[in-house]
Coordinates of C-alpha atoms in Angstrom, one line a residue:
X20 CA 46.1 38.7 61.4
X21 CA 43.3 37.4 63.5
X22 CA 40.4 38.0 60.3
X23 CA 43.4 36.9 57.9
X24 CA 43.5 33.6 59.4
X25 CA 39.8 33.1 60.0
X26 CA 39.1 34.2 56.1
X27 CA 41.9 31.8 54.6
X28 CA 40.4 28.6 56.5
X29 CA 36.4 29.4 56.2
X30 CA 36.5 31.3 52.7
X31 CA 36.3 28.3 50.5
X32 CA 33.7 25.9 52.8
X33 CA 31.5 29.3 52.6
X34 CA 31.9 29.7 49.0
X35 CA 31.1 25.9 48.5
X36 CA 27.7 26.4 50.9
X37 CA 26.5 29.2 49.1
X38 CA 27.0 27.4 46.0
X39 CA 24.9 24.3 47.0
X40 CA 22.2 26.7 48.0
X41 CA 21.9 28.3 44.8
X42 CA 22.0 25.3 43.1
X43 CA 19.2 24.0 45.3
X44 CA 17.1 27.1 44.8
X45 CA 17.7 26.8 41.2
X46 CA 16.3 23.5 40.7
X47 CA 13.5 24.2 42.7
X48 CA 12.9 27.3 40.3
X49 CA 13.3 24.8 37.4
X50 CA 11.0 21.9 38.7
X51 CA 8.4 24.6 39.9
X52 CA 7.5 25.2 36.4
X53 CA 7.1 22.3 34.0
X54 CA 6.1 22.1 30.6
X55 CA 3.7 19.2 29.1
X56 CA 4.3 18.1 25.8
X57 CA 5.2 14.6 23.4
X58 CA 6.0 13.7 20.1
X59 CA 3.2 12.6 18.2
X60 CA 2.6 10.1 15.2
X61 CA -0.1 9.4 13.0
X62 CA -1.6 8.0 10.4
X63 CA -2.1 9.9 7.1
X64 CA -5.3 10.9 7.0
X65 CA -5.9 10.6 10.6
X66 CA -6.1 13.2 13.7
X67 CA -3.4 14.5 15.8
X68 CA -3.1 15.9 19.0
X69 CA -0.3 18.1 19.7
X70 CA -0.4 18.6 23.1
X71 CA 1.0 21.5 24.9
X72 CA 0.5 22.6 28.9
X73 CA 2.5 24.6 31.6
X74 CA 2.0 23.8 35.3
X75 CA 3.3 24.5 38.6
X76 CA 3.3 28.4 37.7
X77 CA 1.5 31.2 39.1
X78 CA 2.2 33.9 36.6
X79 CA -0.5 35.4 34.4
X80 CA -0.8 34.4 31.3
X81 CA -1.1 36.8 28.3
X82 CA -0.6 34.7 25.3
X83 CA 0.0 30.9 23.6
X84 CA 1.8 31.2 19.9
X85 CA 2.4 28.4 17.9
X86 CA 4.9 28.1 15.3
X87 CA 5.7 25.3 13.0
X88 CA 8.4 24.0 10.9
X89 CA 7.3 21.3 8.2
X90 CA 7.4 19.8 4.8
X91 CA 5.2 22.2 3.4
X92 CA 6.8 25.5 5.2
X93 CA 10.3 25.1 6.0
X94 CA 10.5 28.1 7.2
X95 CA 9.6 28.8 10.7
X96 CA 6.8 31.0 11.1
X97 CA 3.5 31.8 13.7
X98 CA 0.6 30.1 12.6
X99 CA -1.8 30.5 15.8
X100 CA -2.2 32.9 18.9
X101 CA -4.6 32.2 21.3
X102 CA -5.5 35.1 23.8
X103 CA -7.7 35.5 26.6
X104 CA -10.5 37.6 25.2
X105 CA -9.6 37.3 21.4
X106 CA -9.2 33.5 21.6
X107 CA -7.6 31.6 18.8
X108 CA -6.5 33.1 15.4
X109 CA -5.0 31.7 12.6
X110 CA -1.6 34.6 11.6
X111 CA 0.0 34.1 8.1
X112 CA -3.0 32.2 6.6
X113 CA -6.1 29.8 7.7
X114 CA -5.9 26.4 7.8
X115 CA -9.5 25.3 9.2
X116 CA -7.8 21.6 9.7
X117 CA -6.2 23.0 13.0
X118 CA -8.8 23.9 16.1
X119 CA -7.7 24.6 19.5
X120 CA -9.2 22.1 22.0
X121 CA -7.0 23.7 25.1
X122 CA -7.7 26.1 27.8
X123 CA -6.7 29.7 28.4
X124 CA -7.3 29.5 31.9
X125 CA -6.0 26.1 32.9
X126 CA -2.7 27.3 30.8
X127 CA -3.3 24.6 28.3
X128 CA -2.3 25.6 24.5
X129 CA -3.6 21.6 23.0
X130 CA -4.7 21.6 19.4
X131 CA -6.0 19.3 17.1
X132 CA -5.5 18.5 13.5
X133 CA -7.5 16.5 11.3
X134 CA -6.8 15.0 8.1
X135 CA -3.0 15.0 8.9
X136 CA -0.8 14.7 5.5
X137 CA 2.6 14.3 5.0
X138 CA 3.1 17.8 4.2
X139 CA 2.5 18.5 8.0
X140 CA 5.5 16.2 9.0
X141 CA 7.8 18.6 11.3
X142 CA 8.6 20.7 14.5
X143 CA 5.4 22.6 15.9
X144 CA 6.8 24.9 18.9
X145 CA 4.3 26.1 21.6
X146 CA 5.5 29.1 23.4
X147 CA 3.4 30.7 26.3
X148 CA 4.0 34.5 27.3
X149 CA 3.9 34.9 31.3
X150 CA 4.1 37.6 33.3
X151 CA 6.4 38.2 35.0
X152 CA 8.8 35.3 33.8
X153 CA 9.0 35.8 30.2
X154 CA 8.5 33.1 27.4
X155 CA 8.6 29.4 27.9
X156 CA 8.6 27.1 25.1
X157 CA 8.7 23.5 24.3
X158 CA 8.7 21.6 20.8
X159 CA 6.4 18.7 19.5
X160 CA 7.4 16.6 17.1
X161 CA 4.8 15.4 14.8
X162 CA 5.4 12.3 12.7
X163 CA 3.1 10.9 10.2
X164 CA 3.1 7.3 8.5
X165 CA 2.2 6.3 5.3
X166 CA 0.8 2.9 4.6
X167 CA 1.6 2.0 0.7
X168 CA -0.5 1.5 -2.1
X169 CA 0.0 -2.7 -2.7
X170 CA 0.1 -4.4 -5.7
X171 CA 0.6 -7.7 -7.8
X172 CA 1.2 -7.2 -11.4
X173 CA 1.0 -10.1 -13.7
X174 CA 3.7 -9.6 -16.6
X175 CA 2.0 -12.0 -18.9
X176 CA 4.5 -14.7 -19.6
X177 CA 4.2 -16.8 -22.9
X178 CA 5.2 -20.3 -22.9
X179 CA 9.3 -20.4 -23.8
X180 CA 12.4 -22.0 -22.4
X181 CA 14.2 -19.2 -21.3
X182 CA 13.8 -16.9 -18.1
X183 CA 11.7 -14.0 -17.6
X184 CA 10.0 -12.0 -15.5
X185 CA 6.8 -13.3 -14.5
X186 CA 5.1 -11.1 -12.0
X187 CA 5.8 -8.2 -9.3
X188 CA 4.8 -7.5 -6.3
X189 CA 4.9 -3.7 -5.1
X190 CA 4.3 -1.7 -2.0
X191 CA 4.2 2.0 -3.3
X192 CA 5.1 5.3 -1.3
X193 CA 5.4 4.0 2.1
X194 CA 6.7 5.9 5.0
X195 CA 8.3 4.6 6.3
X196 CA 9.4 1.7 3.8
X197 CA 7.8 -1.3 3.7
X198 CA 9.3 -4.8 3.4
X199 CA 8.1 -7.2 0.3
X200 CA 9.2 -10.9 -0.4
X201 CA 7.7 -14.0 -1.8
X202 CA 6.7 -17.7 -0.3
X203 CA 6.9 -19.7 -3.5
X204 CA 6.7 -22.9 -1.7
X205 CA 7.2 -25.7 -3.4
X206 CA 8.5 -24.0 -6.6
X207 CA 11.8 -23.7 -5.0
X208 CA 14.8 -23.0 -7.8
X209 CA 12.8 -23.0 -10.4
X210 CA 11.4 -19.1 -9.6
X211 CA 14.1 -16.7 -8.0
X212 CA 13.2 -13.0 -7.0
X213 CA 15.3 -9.5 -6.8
X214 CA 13.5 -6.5 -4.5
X215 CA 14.4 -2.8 -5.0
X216 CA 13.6 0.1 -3.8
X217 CA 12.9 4.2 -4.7
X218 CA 13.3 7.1 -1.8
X219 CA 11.1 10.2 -3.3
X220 CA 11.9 13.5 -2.1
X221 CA 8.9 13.7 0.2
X222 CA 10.4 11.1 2.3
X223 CA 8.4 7.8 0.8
X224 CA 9.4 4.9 -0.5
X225 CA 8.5 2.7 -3.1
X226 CA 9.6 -1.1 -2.8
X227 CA 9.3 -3.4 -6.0
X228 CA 9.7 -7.7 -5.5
X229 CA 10.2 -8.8 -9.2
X230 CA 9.6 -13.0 -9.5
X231 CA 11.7 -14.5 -12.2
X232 CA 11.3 -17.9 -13.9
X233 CA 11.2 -20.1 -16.9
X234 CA 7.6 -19.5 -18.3
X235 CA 6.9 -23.8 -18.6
X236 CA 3.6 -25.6 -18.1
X237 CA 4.9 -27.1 -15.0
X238 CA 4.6 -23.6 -13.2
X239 CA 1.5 -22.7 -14.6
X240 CA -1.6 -22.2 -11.9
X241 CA 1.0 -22.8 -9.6
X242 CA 0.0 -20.7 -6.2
X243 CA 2.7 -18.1 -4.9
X244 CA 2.3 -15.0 -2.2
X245 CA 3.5 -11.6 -2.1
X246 CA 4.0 -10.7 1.8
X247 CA 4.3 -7.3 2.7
X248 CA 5.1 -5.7 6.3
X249 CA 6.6 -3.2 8.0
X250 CA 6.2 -0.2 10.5
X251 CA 3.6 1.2 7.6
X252 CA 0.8 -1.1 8.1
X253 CA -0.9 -1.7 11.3
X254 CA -0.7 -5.6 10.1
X255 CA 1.1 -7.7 7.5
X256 CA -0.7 -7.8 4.2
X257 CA -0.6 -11.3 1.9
X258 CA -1.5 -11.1 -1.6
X259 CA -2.4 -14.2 -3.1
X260 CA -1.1 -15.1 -7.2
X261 CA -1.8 -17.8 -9.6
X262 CA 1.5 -18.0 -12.1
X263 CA 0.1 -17.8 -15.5
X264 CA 1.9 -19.1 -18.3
X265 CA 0.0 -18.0 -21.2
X266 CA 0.1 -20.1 -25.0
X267 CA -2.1 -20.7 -28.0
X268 CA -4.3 -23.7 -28.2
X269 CA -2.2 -27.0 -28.4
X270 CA -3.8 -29.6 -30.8
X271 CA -7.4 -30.0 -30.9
X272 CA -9.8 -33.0 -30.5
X273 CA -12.8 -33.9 -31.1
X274 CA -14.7 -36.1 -28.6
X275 CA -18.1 -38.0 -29.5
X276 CA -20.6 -37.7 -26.6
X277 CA -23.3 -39.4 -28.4
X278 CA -24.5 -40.5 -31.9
X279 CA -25.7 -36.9 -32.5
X280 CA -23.5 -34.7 -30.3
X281 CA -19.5 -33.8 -30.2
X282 CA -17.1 -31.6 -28.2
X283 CA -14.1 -29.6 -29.3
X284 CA -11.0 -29.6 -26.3
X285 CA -8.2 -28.0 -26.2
X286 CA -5.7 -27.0 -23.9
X287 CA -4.8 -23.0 -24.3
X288 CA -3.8 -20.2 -21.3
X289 CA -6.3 -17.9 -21.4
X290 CA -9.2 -20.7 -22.3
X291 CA -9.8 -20.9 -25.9
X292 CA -12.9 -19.8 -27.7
X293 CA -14.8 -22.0 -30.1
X294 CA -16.3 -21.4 -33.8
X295 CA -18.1 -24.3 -35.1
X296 CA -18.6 -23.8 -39.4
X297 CA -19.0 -26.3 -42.5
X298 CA -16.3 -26.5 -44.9
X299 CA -17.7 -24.9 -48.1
X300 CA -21.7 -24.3 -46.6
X301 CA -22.9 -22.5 -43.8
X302 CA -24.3 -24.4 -40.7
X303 CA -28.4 -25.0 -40.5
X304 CA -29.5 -23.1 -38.0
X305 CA -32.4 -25.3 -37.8
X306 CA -31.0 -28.8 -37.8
X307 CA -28.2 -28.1 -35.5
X308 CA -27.4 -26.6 -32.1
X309 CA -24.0 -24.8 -31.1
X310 CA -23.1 -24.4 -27.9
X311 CA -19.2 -23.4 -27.4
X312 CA -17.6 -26.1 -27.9
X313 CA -20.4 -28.3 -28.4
X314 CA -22.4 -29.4 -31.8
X315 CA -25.2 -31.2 -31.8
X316 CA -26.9 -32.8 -34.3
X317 CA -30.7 -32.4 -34.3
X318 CA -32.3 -34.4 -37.3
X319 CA -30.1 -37.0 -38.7
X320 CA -30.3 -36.5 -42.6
X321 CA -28.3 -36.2 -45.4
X322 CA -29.1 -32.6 -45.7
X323 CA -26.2 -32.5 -42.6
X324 CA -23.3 -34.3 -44.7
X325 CA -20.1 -32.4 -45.2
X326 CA -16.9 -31.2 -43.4
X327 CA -17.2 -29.9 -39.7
X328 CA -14.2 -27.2 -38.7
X329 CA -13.9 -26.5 -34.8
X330 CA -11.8 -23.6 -34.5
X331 CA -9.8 -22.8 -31.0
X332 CA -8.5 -19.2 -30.6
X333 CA -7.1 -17.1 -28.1
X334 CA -5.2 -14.0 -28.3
X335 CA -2.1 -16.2 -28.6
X336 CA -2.6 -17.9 -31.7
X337 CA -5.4 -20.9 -32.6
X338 CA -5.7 -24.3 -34.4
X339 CA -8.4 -26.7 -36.1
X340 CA -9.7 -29.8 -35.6
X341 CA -12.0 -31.7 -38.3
X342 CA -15.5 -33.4 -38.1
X343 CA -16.6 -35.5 -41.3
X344 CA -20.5 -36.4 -41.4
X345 CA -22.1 -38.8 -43.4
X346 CA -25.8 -40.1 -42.9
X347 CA -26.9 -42.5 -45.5
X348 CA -30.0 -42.8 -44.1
X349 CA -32.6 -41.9 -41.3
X350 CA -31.4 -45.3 -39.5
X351 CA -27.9 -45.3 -40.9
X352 CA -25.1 -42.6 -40.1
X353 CA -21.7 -42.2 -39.7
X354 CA -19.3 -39.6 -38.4
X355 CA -15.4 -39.1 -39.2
X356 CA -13.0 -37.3 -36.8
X357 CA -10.0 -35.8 -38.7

């Protein structure tokens, strides 16, 4: 009755006691032996290190196996051992991109890879075979960025009165996305813009800024900027445009810069070219001088008389202005503009 008594008011503090105590001698187990690892992210193209370390253990080590779990291989599978006398080798196939830069001894499994693509994205697990203990294991993740490919296209505009697209701005498989608008500044409602983007199975992103507007003269050479930022780029990139508003020479006229010399003008998006030629003869190449838009007369005779054509073109279209020379004689001339 005695023991009864004694076993029904002790039992459960004893119970409770032992408990505590193996909890305590658990977590001392636990935080004895610790695994060193971290997620990783880099660059495309860069290096990683995936680093991998066990401490606070005295138990031989016979082996360190890595296995991965990426893009590329889905599946997982061993891609490295490292032993003590064999060292590193590569199971399941080479890849000379990987080197081990840990130590056996100091129970270090590190590696390196260079020239990281995004193939390589995923879960790389180093496990380390002790002795007594068993396997302990611990995962890296390994993340890669991709800056984009930016740029500005210019959609050609022609003069008109109605709206269209006049240039866009893109930031091309990005990971992860990157963000693209436009300071028009002063333009205000006369340009609007519409951004969209396209997820592509290997996890980038392609982000497109179209800028709309009525292709006038007003806007023409007007200066705009395409920002584009995000977690992609190590800093926000600004890509300067010039609106174009493209159209064929407008009228042409003919300016007198002395007795003997004229020039053609024009206004035309892209600049206009210039033919000089004489209605009904060809132009002496010895009593005149052509220099784009500019003829000059270099003997004034009568031999010069005759209709003077200065054609403007572009690839837009092109128009004529008219030159009529008259020289009566050597101290006498006259010149017509048409």
């Amino acid at each position: 009755m005695l023991l009864r008594e004694v076993m029904s008011r002790y039992f459960p503090t004893i119970i409770c006691c032992l408990a505590i105590i193996s909890a305590l001698l658990l977590t001392r187990e636990t935080n004895s032996l610790q695994v060193i690892d971290g997620s990783v992210t880099v660059v495309q193209g860069g290096t990683a290190i995936l680093p991998c370390q066990i401490i606070h253990t005295d138990d031989d080590l016979t082996q360190i196996t890595w296995q991965r779990t990426t893009r590329e291989k889905p599946h997982n599978d061993n891609f490295i051992t490292v032993q003590p006398r064999e060292g590193p080798r590569f199971v399941n196939g080479q890849d000379d991109r990987f080197k081990y830069i840990g130590n056996f001894n100091n129970k270090n499994g590190t590696l390196q890879l260079s020239s990281v693509a995004l193939k390589d994205e995923g879960r790389y697990t180093c496990i380390f075979t002790l002795f007594p203990s068993g396997n302990q294991k611990t995962e890296i993740l390994l993340k890669v960025i991709v800056p984009p490919f930016t740029h500005i296209k210019d959609n050609l505009p022609t003069l008109g009165t109605e709206e269209v697209l006049l240039a866009t701005c893109t930031a091309a498989g990005s990971k992860p996305p990157a963000e693209v608008r436009w300071l028009t500044g002063a333009l205000g409602d006369k340009v609007r813009t519409t951004t969209n983007s396209i997820k592509y199975d290997n996890g980038t992103t392609t982000t497109v800024s179209s800028l709309f507007g009525v292709p006038m003269r007003e806007i023409n050479g007007h200066q705009v900027q395409c920002v584009i930022s995000g977690d992609s780029l190590t800093k926000e990139e600004t890509l300067p445009f010039s609106i174009q508003v493209y159209f064929s020479p407008t009228e042409v006229n003919i300016t007198v810069i002395s007795e003997d010399s004229f020039e053609c003008l024009t206004e035309a998006n892209p600049s206009a070219n210039f033919i000089w030629s004489r209605s009904g003869e060809s132009l002496l190449q010895s009593a005149v001088r052509v220099e784009g838009a500019k003829l000059q007369l270099l003997s004034l005779n009568s031999d010069l008389n005759g209709l003077y054509q200065c054609e403007a073109s572009n690839a837009y279209g092109s128009k004529h202005g008219w030159l009529h020379v008259h020289v009566a004689s050597a101290s006498s001339d006259s010149c017509g503009l048409m």
